């Protein structure tokens, strides 16, 4: 949760940086906040479309983990 707070601060300082939304999405995913993580990933792709490959990989890995449970 502290990681999310730190990234929130970074986003407030520079809301145009897609990498920050991606990082917060990863943190939220690790906290099992999937809906919030996906919203962050959507924002990350809007701000930096080159992040799509990384985001697709993270989402695929998450879905595979959920299938294996």
mmCIF file with all atom_site columns, N, CA and C in Angstrom, residues 22 41 44-45 48-58:
data_model
loop_
_atom_site.group_PDB
_atom_site.id
_atom_site.type_symbol
_atom_site.label_atom_id
_atom_site.label_alt_id
_atom_site.label_comp_id
_atom_site.label_asym_id
_atom_site.label_entity_id
_atom_site.label_seq_id
_atom_site.pdbx_PDB_ins_code
_atom_site.Cartn_x
_atom_site.Cartn_y
_atom_site.Cartn_z
_atom_site.occupancy
_atom_site.B_iso_or_equiv
_atom_site.pdbx_formal_charge
_atom_site.auth_seq_id
_atom_site.auth_comp_id
_atom_site.auth_asym_id
_atom_site.auth_atom_id
_atom_site.pdbx_PDB_model_num
ATOM 1  N N  . UNK A 1 22 ? 1.610  2.620  -15.028 1.00 0.00 ? 22 UNK A N  1
ATOM 2  C CA . UNK A 1 22 ? 1.982  1.214  -15.155 1.00 0.00 ? 22 UNK A CA 1
ATOM 3  C C  . UNK A 1 22 ? 2.516  0.685  -13.822 1.00 0.00 ? 22 UNK A C  1
ATOM 4  N N  . UNK A 1 41 ? -3.558 0.489  -15.999 1.00 0.00 ? 41 UNK A N  1
ATOM 5  C CA . UNK A 1 41 ? -2.942 0.027  -17.236 1.00 0.00 ? 41 UNK A CA 1
ATOM 6  C C  . UNK A 1 41 ? -3.563 0.732  -18.442 1.00 0.00 ? 41 UNK A C  1
ATOM 7  N N  . UNK A 1 44 ? -2.061 4.111  -18.542 1.00 0.00 ? 44 UNK A N  1
ATOM 8  C CA . UNK A 1 44 ? -0.666 4.007  -18.972 1.00 0.00 ? 44 UNK A CA 1
ATOM 9  C C  . UNK A 1 44 ? -0.588 3.906  -20.490 1.00 0.00 ? 44 UNK A C  1
ATOM 10 N N  . UNK A 1 45 ? -1.454 3.086  -21.089 1.00 0.00 ? 45 UNK A N  1
ATOM 11 C CA . UNK A 1 45 ? -1.430 2.922  -22.550 1.00 0.00 ? 45 UNK A CA 1
ATOM 12 C C  . UNK A 1 45 ? -1.889 4.181  -23.270 1.00 0.00 ? 45 UNK A C  1
ATOM 13 N N  . UNK A 1 48 ? 1.172  6.430  -22.909 1.00 0.00 ? 48 UNK A N  1
ATOM 14 C CA . UNK A 1 48 ? 2.377  5.906  -23.545 1.00 0.00 ? 48 UNK A CA 1
ATOM 15 C C  . UNK A 1 48 ? 2.036  4.565  -24.210 1.00 0.00 ? 48 UNK A C  1
ATOM 16 N N  . UNK A 1 49 ? 1.599  4.612  -25.473 1.00 0.00 ? 49 UNK A N  1
ATOM 17 C CA . UNK A 1 49 ? 1.180  3.386  -26.157 1.00 0.00 ? 49 UNK A CA 1
ATOM 18 C C  . UNK A 1 49 ? 2.262  2.305  -26.248 1.00 0.00 ? 49 UNK A C  1
ATOM 19 N N  . UNK A 1 50 ? 3.521  2.688  -26.117 1.00 0.00 ? 50 UNK A N  1
ATOM 20 C CA . UNK A 1 50 ? 4.579  1.679  -26.187 1.00 0.00 ? 50 UNK A CA 1
ATOM 21 C C  . UNK A 1 50 ? 4.563  0.748  -24.975 1.00 0.00 ? 50 UNK A C  1
ATOM 22 N N  . UNK A 1 51 ? 3.839  1.086  -23.933 1.00 0.00 ? 51 UNK A N  1
ATOM 23 C CA . UNK A 1 51 ? 3.730  0.227  -22.754 1.00 0.00 ? 51 UNK A CA 1
ATOM 24 C C  . UNK A 1 51 ? 2.785  -0.950 -22.973 1.00 0.00 ? 51 UNK A C  1
ATOM 25 N N  . UNK A 1 52 ? 2.063  -0.952 -24.080 1.00 0.00 ? 52 UNK A N  1
ATOM 26 C CA . UNK A 1 52 ? 1.075  -2.005 -24.339 1.00 0.00 ? 52 UNK A CA 1
ATOM 27 C C  . UNK A 1 52 ? 1.687  -3.400 -24.284 1.00 0.00 ? 52 UNK A C  1
ATOM 28 N N  . UNK A 1 53 ? 2.859  -3.579 -24.835 1.00 0.00 ? 53 UNK A N  1
ATOM 29 C CA . UNK A 1 53 ? 3.496  -4.896 -24.841 1.00 0.00 ? 53 UNK A CA 1
ATOM 30 C C  . UNK A 1 53 ? 3.750  -5.376 -23.412 1.00 0.00 ? 53 UNK A C  1
ATOM 31 N N  . UNK A 1 54 ? 4.296  -4.502 -22.583 1.00 0.00 ? 54 UNK A N  1
ATOM 32 C CA . UNK A 1 54 ? 4.554  -4.866 -21.185 1.00 0.00 ? 54 UNK A CA 1
ATOM 33 C C  . UNK A 1 54 ? 3.259  -5.169 -20.446 1.00 0.00 ? 54 UNK A C  1
ATOM 34 N N  . UNK A 1 55 ? 2.257  -4.356 -20.677 1.00 0.00 ? 55 UNK A N  1
ATOM 35 C CA . UNK A 1 55 ? 0.980  -4.534 -19.989 1.00 0.00 ? 55 UNK A CA 1
ATOM 36 C C  . UNK A 1 55 ? 0.327  -5.839 -20.425 1.00 0.00 ? 55 UNK A C  1
ATOM 37 N N  . UNK A 1 56 ? 0.343  -6.121 -21.725 1.00 0.00 ? 56 UNK A N  1
ATOM 38 C CA . UNK A 1 56 ? -0.230 -7.376 -22.209 1.00 0.00 ? 56 UNK A CA 1
ATOM 39 C C  . UNK A 1 56 ? 0.469  -8.575 -21.572 1.00 0.00 ? 56 UNK A C  1
ATOM 40 N N  . UNK A 1 57 ? 1.774  -8.491 -21.408 1.00 0.00 ? 57 UNK A N  1
ATOM 41 C CA . UNK A 1 57 ? 2.534  -9.579 -20.793 1.00 0.00 ? 57 UNK A CA 1
ATOM 42 C C  . UNK A 1 57 ? 2.132  -9.760 -19.329 1.00 0.00 ? 57 UNK A C  1
ATOM 43 N N  . UNK A 1 58 ? 2.033  -8.657 -18.595 1.00 0.00 ? 58 UNK A N  1
ATOM 44 C CA . UNK A 1 58 ? 1.654  -8.723 -17.179 1.00 0.00 ? 58 UNK A CA 1
ATOM 45 C C  . UNK A 1 58 ? 0.258  -9.309 -17.030 1.00 0.00 ? 58 UNK A C  1
#
